[in-house]
Short mmCIF file of C-alpha atoms in Angstrom, two decimals:
data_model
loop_
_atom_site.label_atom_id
_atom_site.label_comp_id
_atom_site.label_asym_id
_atom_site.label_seq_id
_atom_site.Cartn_x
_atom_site.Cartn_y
_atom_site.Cartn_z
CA UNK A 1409 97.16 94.68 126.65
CA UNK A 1410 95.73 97.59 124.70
CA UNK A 1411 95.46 97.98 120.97
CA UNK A 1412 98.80 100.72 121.37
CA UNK A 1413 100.80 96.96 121.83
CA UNK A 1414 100.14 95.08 118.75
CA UNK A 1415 99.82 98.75 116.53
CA UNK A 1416 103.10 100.20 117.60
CA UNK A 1417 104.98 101.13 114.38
CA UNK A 1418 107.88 101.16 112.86
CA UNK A 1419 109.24 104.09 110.43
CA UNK A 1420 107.70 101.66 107.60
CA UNK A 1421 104.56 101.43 109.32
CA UNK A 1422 105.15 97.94 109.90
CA UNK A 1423 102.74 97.31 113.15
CA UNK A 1424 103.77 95.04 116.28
CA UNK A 1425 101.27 92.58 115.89
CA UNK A 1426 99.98 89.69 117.60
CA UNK A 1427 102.34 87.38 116.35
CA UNK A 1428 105.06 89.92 117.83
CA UNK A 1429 103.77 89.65 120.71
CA UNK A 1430 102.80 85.75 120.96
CA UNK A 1431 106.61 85.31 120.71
CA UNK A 1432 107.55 87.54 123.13
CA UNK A 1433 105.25 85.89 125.76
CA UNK A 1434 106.68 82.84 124.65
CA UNK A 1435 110.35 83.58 125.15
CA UNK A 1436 109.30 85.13 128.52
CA UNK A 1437 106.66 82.76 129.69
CA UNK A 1438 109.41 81.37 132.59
CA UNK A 1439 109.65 85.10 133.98
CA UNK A 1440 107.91 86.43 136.97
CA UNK A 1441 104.92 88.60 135.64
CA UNK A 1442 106.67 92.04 135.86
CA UNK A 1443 109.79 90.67 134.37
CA UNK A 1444 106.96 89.43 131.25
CA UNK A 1445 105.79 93.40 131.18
CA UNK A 1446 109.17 94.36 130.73
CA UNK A 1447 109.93 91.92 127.89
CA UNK A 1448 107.07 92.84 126.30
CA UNK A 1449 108.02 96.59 126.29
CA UNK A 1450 111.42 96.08 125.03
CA UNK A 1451 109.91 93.59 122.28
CA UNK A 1452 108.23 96.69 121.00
CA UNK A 1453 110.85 99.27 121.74
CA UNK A 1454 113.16 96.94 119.46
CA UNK A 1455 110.50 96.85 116.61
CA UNK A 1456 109.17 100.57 116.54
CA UNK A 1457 113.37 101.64 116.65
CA UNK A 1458 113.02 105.57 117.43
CA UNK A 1459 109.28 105.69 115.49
CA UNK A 1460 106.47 108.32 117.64
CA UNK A 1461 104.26 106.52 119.52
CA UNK A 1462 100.97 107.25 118.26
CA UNK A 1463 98.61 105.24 120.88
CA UNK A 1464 99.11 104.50 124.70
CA UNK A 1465 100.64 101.28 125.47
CA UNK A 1466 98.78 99.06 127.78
CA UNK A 1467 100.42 96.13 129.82
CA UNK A 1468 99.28 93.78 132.07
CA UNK A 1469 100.29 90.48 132.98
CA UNK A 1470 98.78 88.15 135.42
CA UNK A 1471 100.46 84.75 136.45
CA UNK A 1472 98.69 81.78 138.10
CA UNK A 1473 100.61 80.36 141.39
CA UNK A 1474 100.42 77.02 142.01
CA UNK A 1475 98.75 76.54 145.91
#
């Protein structure tokens, strides 16, 4: 992820975090890896409510399969 992920804002200037995030992966974790991206995303849609983005928001997630 990029830096835009964990300092996306609220109005209060409350950032995302990595804690935010940590639970977010968490609750998602039993996903397939673009279902992951898309919790992610709407973790941090639901925390910045309506705030401007002021960074780019970088997602990737990679998941291991077992052989």
């Amino acid at each position: 992820y990029s830096d835009g992920v964990t300092e996306a804002s609220d109005a209060s200037d409350d950032e995302f975090e990595t804690d935010r995030l940590a639970v977010a992966v968490a609750k998602a974790r039993h996903l397939p890896a673009t279902a992951i991206v898309d919790a992610i995303k709407q973790a941090v849609t639901d925390h910045v409510a309506g705030a401007p983005q002021s960074d780019d928001i970088t997602i990737m997630v990679a998941r291991r399969v077992a052989a």
